[in-house]
Amino acid sequence: MTDQLLQAVTAGLHVIDLGRQLRVGMPQSPNHPQFWHTLPRRHGDMTRADGASAANDMITMGTHVGTHIDALSHVSQDGVLHGGEDAAEAGIGGKYVELGVHTVQPMLRRGVLLDIPASRGVSRLEGGDEVTVEDLERAEASQDTVVSTGDVVLIRSGWGQLFAEGAAYIGAQTGVPGVSEAGASWLAERGVHAAGADTIAFERLAPQGGHSLLPAHRVLLVEHGIYIIEALDLEELSDRGVHEFTFVLVPMNIFGATGSPVRPLAVTSA
Amino acid sequence: MTDQLLQAVTAGLHVIDLGRQLRVGMPQSPNHPQFWHTLPRRHGDMTRADGASAANDMITMGTHVGTHIDALSHVSQDGVLHGGEDAAEAGIGGKYVELGVHTVQPMLRRGVLLDIPASRGVSRLEGGDEVTVEDLERAEASQDTVVSTGDVVLIRSGWGQLFAEGAAYIGAQTGVPGVSEAGASWLAERGVHAAGADTIAFERLAPQGGHSLLPAHRVLLVEHGIYIIEALDLEELSDRGVHEFTFVLVPMNIFGATGSPVRPLAVTSA
Amino acid sequence: MTDQLLQAVTAGLHVIDLGRQLRVGMPQSPNHPQFWHTLPRRHGDMTRADGASAANDMITMGTHVGTHIDALSHVSQDGVLHGGEDAAEAGIGGKYVELGVHTVQPMLRRGVLLDIPASRGVSRLEGGDEVTVEDLERAEASQDTVVSTGDVVLIRSGWGQLFAEGAAYIGAQTGVPGVSEAGASWLAERGVHAAGADTIAFERLAPQGGHSLLPAHRVLLVEHGIYIIEALDLEELSDRGVHEFTFVLVPMNIFGATGSPVRPLAVTSA
Amino acid sequence: MTDQLLQAVTAGLHVIDLGRQLRVGMPQSPNHPQFWHTLPRRHGDMTRADGASAANDMITMGTHVGTHIDALSHVSQDGVLHGGEDAAEAGIGGKYVELGVHTVQPMLRRGVLLDIPASRGVSRLEGGDEVTVEDLERAEASQDTVVSTGDVVLIRSGWGQLFAEGAAYIGAQTGVPGVSEAGASWLAERGVHAAGADTIAFERLAPQGGHSLLPAHRVLLVEHGIYIIEALDLEELSDRGVHEFTFVLVPMNIFGATGSPVRPLAVTSA
């Protein structure tokens, strides 16, 4: 066995799951079709002559539900998608052929956690708090994890602690912490491959402001072709102090879609 | 950077995608809810005051559709699941709490391709052909890839060449090639973690025999707790002669489900 | 033309629509899969050689969503359905064969509106208000519409005025007005065929009480085999003072389901 | 009781169901999302403290599935809908606001069955047979049921006898009998309100011709604003020799959709 990767894998790994479990009733944006899971067939419904039985499922959901990734087809600005394609034209036929999520390659890349509340010395940011460029650089420095070209950068606000509370996590009244245009531009300057957060919308949302303005989406998806990952669970990474890792993300290969539910992993050698 | 895994990852990887693209109309078992994808909102439908627009999706599907993994809750024999839990009881509440797909850990493991048609000197097996123990051992020997405890073993029949033809891939008339009870027992003796194939049902299906008997599912899922992966695309692995690799599979974390669509990867150092 | 019905129909009818429009985002119980509608194919997506194009839809929903009818399979008490069938046994196979909504015959019957707020002299009842037997009898008398065997009785609380407000209509905090056990028993004594209301749950719900107790469902569905119709729009009936009419209801013929979305009509000769 | 309609209704009715039962696996066009029904909650899954339990459903389907009606938004010709609205523009926003199925009023009208095989003296027409103007007029005359303005006309081919056979009913190889442009024009000249048939596509389909040409849809929907009803069950009407009746059809009030599943009734005084 001489394959370097396989050697590392078989030597032992530690895997931290960054995805939220998909459960009926979990918090999600009301703009997207709700996650539902049901068992059309259960054991006991139909047993074969030889005593075997198979149970099965049906799921229905939006693709921007649970932990998920935005493809470049998700957002347009002034009528164009990343690269200049006419956004309305791109959707004719009912599939985003050029920039759909089927064009997002599986990721096995360097991942960096920027733990903002840890570097600020708080347990989590408040609703409406902006993660500023100073926050990003302070975290980078205090952790000694410099963000490099091609990395996947995960920005922790601590807001993920509210996931189990449902409405509080959505934060319609309180707003939600996150980067805004300046932070997004900083990420783009660093040449990251993808950026993620532990909130539904990635962006800083003002209290009672809803999703009316999403400048980080414009900067990242439209202007720079950088994927966005939302609703990550970054608490275990923070608890363990893991700031650098192999980031694994495999989107569903849905032809023409604007995003995909994902279950990203942070993996390190044991 | 001293993490062995991250060193291997950043040194460069070659990734082969083993999953089928999810497209409306692709072949799938009629026993499972059909895959459908549609865009509830397209660019042009609603543009924000600042010129931004977001498009989104809805998907609906069974979990044993497209390339997918079977959780241990999928199949029971004589009324019990793997480990002896009463199968009918296990489904009460509408979620398989003990053996649902949410209990399947993400996999980063040694993967082995057993290329049966290559070792037989044919391009693909015929419908109804059984992949015998002799076939498995001949492939293992000719490839010099001994199957070990904890591996994920992918058994290529070449039937995946028919995927684009739809009904031919399902093989209702012709039957489908695959292992039967003997082959499954051989895999279990080797202590594999999961076994996959390039067919919908994993098993050898007799011509016009349908899914009336599924002995390999009983042996693997029920008797030995070994996961089954179906509808893999193993053609590129075979074409490139890649028989040993890091196998990456991240199931959707659907609470209580019997399976999950997956997009497995075969990864090697470049 | 000698058919009496057809004579009446062709002489001219006035139709009042008692169903709510199905729209994404309308209020519904969170216990049921959300209504969603999307266009997989729009005009412009694919045009035939002869210049024709067809657009189409996908819908997904629970059956107790929007205006809907409960089949007798919907509720059980102490493990049995109406008529004494074991409720758990009845569901084996994934279809309620005996008491599913496919067994509910289309209705063209005498309908009676009991306009409770009108007879009380208020515009609508308050959350948590019980519609008592006295209320029912007062409305019956003041309107001069005696409820008879086989009728469909629609009980207006005025709560339907809140439908457009969403959360207020669900009434989690305020409770919802409706009959309780006594009112349901009165309806059963009158031998009605079905009973409806302008609320989601038909029952009186206590403030912050949720759906923990549903005695009217027990009395009507389980004990007496009387169908329940929910989320009706009874405002126009009340505004026009129409208290007696031909009630038309055609459930979807879904094999084995526990209910169906419906669009009931109140029809009178013009 | 002086309402003429209610008098007729309470005097006794005979109701013939013209809709197909919605069952998983029933024949439907592969162009539309498949009907699926499943029980997320069954009795036994969760019992309340007082011994009550509620079971519920999830359905997912296209709107042109099972017996259904086409709204005027369903088909466009040369880029325009009925009345001249630009068809691509009409779909922006994801809802057909002007001509969606929510604009189709419930129908209680004179219905006429034109029983073509009966008037030809055969049990059913063959695949690919055209129902000609001569056929329509012969049936009208032999039955003594003259089609009048505002009627709903149901054209029986006998093809509905094949519904239970699935693929034969779809008729991909054999073609399907039905009217073509000439028959549709005849219906339009008579000023019918809606026209229905016992086939999926309403039209005559040539053997192996698929749905490439649908001239009757153009004539009826686009040129004349006449609704089309498909996949009717007309066998009982024919068996009983009922050629004139009150036709009852209540579409689902789905905002912006192109069609709706329906369960039409033919009703006569008993």
Short mmCIF file of C-alpha atoms in Angstrom, two decimals, chain A residues 1 3-11 13 15 17 20-24 31-33 35 37-40 42-43 48 50-64 73-79 81 87-88 91-96 102 104 106 108-110 211-214 244-246 248 250-259 261 263 265 267-269, chain B residues 3-11 13 15 17 20-24 31-33 35 37-43 48 50-64 73-79 81 87-88 91-96 102 104 106 108-110 211-214 244-246 248 250-259 261 263 265 267-269:
data_model
loop_
_atom_site.label_atom_id
_atom_site.label_comp_id
_atom_site.label_asym_id
_atom_site.label_seq_id
_atom_site.Cartn_x
_atom_site.Cartn_y
_atom_site.Cartn_z
CA MET A 1 0.00 0.00 0.00
CA ASP A 3 -1.05 5.47 -1.79
CA GLN A 4 -0.36 8.39 0.56
CA LEU A 5 -4.02 9.16 1.11
CA LEU A 6 -4.98 5.59 1.82
CA GLN A 7 -2.08 5.32 4.26
CA ALA A 8 -3.35 8.32 6.15
CA VAL A 9 -6.89 6.99 6.13
CA THR A 10 -6.00 3.53 7.36
CA ALA A 11 -3.71 4.97 10.04
CA LEU A 13 -9.05 9.29 11.49
CA VAL A 15 -14.35 12.65 12.05
CA ASP A 17 -19.91 15.80 11.67
CA ARG A 20 -27.60 18.89 11.09
CA GLN A 21 -29.77 15.83 11.36
CA LEU A 22 -32.75 15.99 9.02
CA ARG A 23 -35.87 15.79 11.17
CA VAL A 24 -39.45 16.76 10.49
CA ASN A 31 -39.14 30.37 1.62
CA HIS A 32 -38.20 26.79 0.89
CA PRO A 33 -40.28 23.60 0.72
CA PHE A 35 -38.43 18.79 4.89
CA HIS A 37 -39.88 12.14 5.83
CA THR A 38 -42.36 9.31 5.95
CA LEU A 39 -42.34 5.53 5.64
CA PRO A 40 -44.66 4.37 2.83
CA ARG A 42 -42.94 -0.50 7.14
CA HIS A 43 -41.96 -3.96 8.27
CA ARG A 48 -42.44 -12.18 1.17
CA ASP A 50 -39.48 -16.51 2.35
CA GLY A 51 -40.04 -14.36 5.43
CA ALA A 52 -38.20 -11.28 4.18
CA SER A 53 -39.64 -7.78 4.30
CA ALA A 54 -38.36 -4.38 3.14
CA ALA A 55 -39.31 -1.00 4.56
CA ASN A 56 -38.81 2.21 2.64
CA ASP A 57 -39.07 5.99 2.74
CA MET A 58 -40.26 9.08 1.00
CA ILE A 59 -38.60 12.45 1.48
CA THR A 60 -39.58 15.82 0.15
CA MET A 61 -37.65 19.04 0.73
CA GLY A 62 -36.17 22.16 -0.68
CA THR A 63 -32.48 22.03 -1.41
CA HIS A 64 -31.74 24.99 0.86
CA SER A 73 -27.14 29.39 -9.91
CA HIS A 74 -28.82 30.26 -6.61
CA VAL A 75 -28.40 34.02 -6.73
CA SER A 76 -28.31 36.59 -9.49
CA GLN A 77 -27.65 40.31 -9.40
CA ASP A 78 -29.13 42.77 -11.86
CA GLY A 79 -30.30 39.89 -14.00
CA LEU A 81 -25.42 35.02 -12.77
CA ALA A 87 -30.24 34.64 -15.17
CA ALA A 88 -33.74 34.42 -16.60
CA GLY A 91 -33.60 28.85 -16.06
CA ILE A 92 -35.51 28.16 -19.26
CA GLY A 93 -36.12 24.45 -19.41
CA GLY A 94 -36.41 24.20 -15.66
CA LYS A 95 -32.76 23.27 -15.03
CA TYR A 96 -29.74 25.48 -14.47
CA HIS A 102 -24.30 19.26 -10.47
CA VAL A 104 -20.11 21.71 -7.81
CA PRO A 106 -17.02 17.13 -4.27
CA LEU A 108 -11.68 17.27 -0.02
CA ARG A 109 -9.78 20.40 0.89
CA ARG A 110 -8.12 22.27 3.68
CA HIS A 211 -33.87 38.52 4.04
CA SER A 212 -34.34 41.78 2.18
CA LEU A 213 -30.64 42.40 1.66
CA LEU A 214 -28.09 39.65 1.13
CA GLU A 244 -7.63 23.30 10.70
CA PHE A 245 -8.76 20.04 9.13
CA THR A 246 -9.59 18.19 5.99
CA VAL A 248 -15.12 16.82 3.10
CA VAL A 250 -20.16 15.81 -1.30
CA PRO A 251 -23.19 17.60 -2.76
CA MET A 252 -26.07 15.61 -4.17
CA ASN A 253 -25.64 15.49 -7.92
CA ILE A 254 -29.03 16.97 -8.78
CA PHE A 255 -29.07 18.04 -12.39
CA GLY A 256 -29.88 21.70 -12.71
CA ALA A 257 -30.60 22.51 -9.06
CA THR A 258 -29.61 25.65 -7.20
CA GLY A 259 -28.31 23.89 -4.13
CA PRO A 261 -28.50 19.40 1.31
CA ARG A 263 -23.41 16.66 5.45
CA LEU A 265 -17.19 16.55 7.68
CA VAL A 267 -11.55 15.11 9.42
CA THR A 268 -8.16 14.86 11.08
CA SER A 269 -5.61 12.11 11.56
CA ASP B 3 -1.68 16.34 10.06
CA GLN B 4 -0.97 13.28 7.94
CA LEU B 5 -4.38 13.28 6.29
CA LEU B 6 -4.26 16.94 5.42
CA GLN B 7 -0.78 16.52 4.00
CA ALA B 8 -2.03 13.79 1.72
CA VAL B 9 -5.06 15.85 0.70
CA THR B 10 -3.10 18.98 -0.08
CA ALA B 11 -0.47 16.99 -1.99
CA LEU B 13 -5.93 13.90 -5.15
CA VAL B 15 -11.40 11.74 -7.40
CA ASP B 17 -17.38 9.86 -8.82
CA ARG B 20 -25.35 8.56 -10.69
CA GLN B 21 -26.63 11.99 -11.50
CA LEU B 22 -30.14 12.56 -10.17
CA ARG B 23 -32.35 13.36 -13.14
CA VAL B 24 -36.08 13.22 -13.60
CA ASN B 31 -41.42 0.17 -5.52
CA HIS B 32 -39.99 3.51 -4.41
CA PRO B 33 -41.27 7.07 -4.78
CA PHE B 35 -37.27 11.22 -8.03
CA HIS B 37 -36.88 18.00 -9.14
CA THR B 38 -38.53 21.29 -9.91
CA LEU B 39 -37.81 24.99 -9.48
CA PRO B 40 -40.55 26.72 -7.45
CA ARG B 41 -38.73 29.99 -7.93
CA ARG B 42 -36.59 30.95 -10.89
CA HIS B 43 -34.60 34.07 -11.54
CA ARG B 48 -35.42 42.43 -4.65
CA ASP B 50 -31.37 45.97 -4.72
CA GLY B 51 -31.44 43.89 -7.92
CA ALA B 52 -30.77 40.53 -6.27
CA SER B 53 -32.82 37.43 -6.94
CA ALA B 54 -32.71 33.90 -5.57
CA ALA B 55 -33.89 30.73 -7.32
CA ASN B 56 -34.71 27.56 -5.44
CA ASP B 57 -35.73 23.93 -5.74
CA MET B 58 -38.03 21.23 -4.55
CA ILE B 59 -37.08 17.57 -4.62
CA THR B 60 -39.12 14.53 -3.78
CA MET B 61 -37.85 10.96 -3.85
CA GLY B 62 -37.56 7.63 -2.17
CA THR B 63 -34.32 6.98 -0.34
CA HIS B 64 -33.59 3.85 -2.38
CA SER B 73 -33.53 -1.05 9.12
CA HIS B 74 -34.28 -1.65 5.45
CA VAL B 75 -34.73 -5.42 5.54
CA SER B 76 -36.06 -7.86 8.12
CA GLN B 77 -36.20 -11.62 8.12
CA ASP B 78 -38.85 -13.65 9.93
CA GLY B 79 -39.96 -10.50 11.71
CA LEU B 81 -34.01 -6.83 12.16
CA ALA B 87 -39.13 -5.34 13.02
CA ALA B 88 -42.78 -4.32 13.33
CA GLY B 91 -41.26 1.07 13.04
CA ILE B 92 -43.85 2.27 15.53
CA GLY B 93 -43.67 6.04 15.61
CA GLY B 94 -42.74 6.20 11.95
CA LYS B 95 -38.97 6.31 12.50
CA TYR B 96 -36.47 3.46 12.80
CA HIS B 102 -28.88 8.23 10.83
CA VAL B 104 -24.72 4.84 9.49
CA PRO B 106 -19.79 8.50 7.22
CA LEU B 108 -13.57 7.06 4.78
CA ARG B 109 -12.18 3.57 4.36
CA ARG B 110 -10.23 1.30 2.13
CA HIS B 211 -37.54 -9.01 -6.48
CA SER B 212 -39.26 -12.02 -4.97
CA LEU B 213 -36.10 -13.41 -3.38
CA LEU B 214 -33.28 -11.29 -2.03
CA GLU B 244 -7.87 -0.07 -4.43
CA PHE B 245 -8.71 3.42 -3.18
CA THR B 246 -10.03 5.51 -0.36
CA VAL B 248 -15.73 8.14 0.76
CA VAL B 250 -21.52 10.37 3.47
CA PRO B 251 -25.17 9.32 3.89
CA MET B 252 -27.83 11.94 4.44
CA ASN B 253 -28.53 12.09 8.15
CA ILE B 254 -32.26 11.40 7.88
CA PHE B 255 -33.61 10.50 11.29
CA GLY B 256 -35.27 7.12 11.22
CA ALA B 257 -35.01 6.37 7.50
CA THR B 258 -34.22 3.02 5.91
CA GLY B 259 -31.69 4.35 3.44
CA PRO B 261 -29.25 8.58 -1.64
CA ARG B 263 -22.68 10.01 -3.97
CA LEU B 265 -16.22 8.70 -4.21
CA VAL B 267 -10.15 8.83 -4.12
CA THR B 268 -6.44 8.28 -4.68
CA SER B 269 -3.36 10.39 -4.27
#
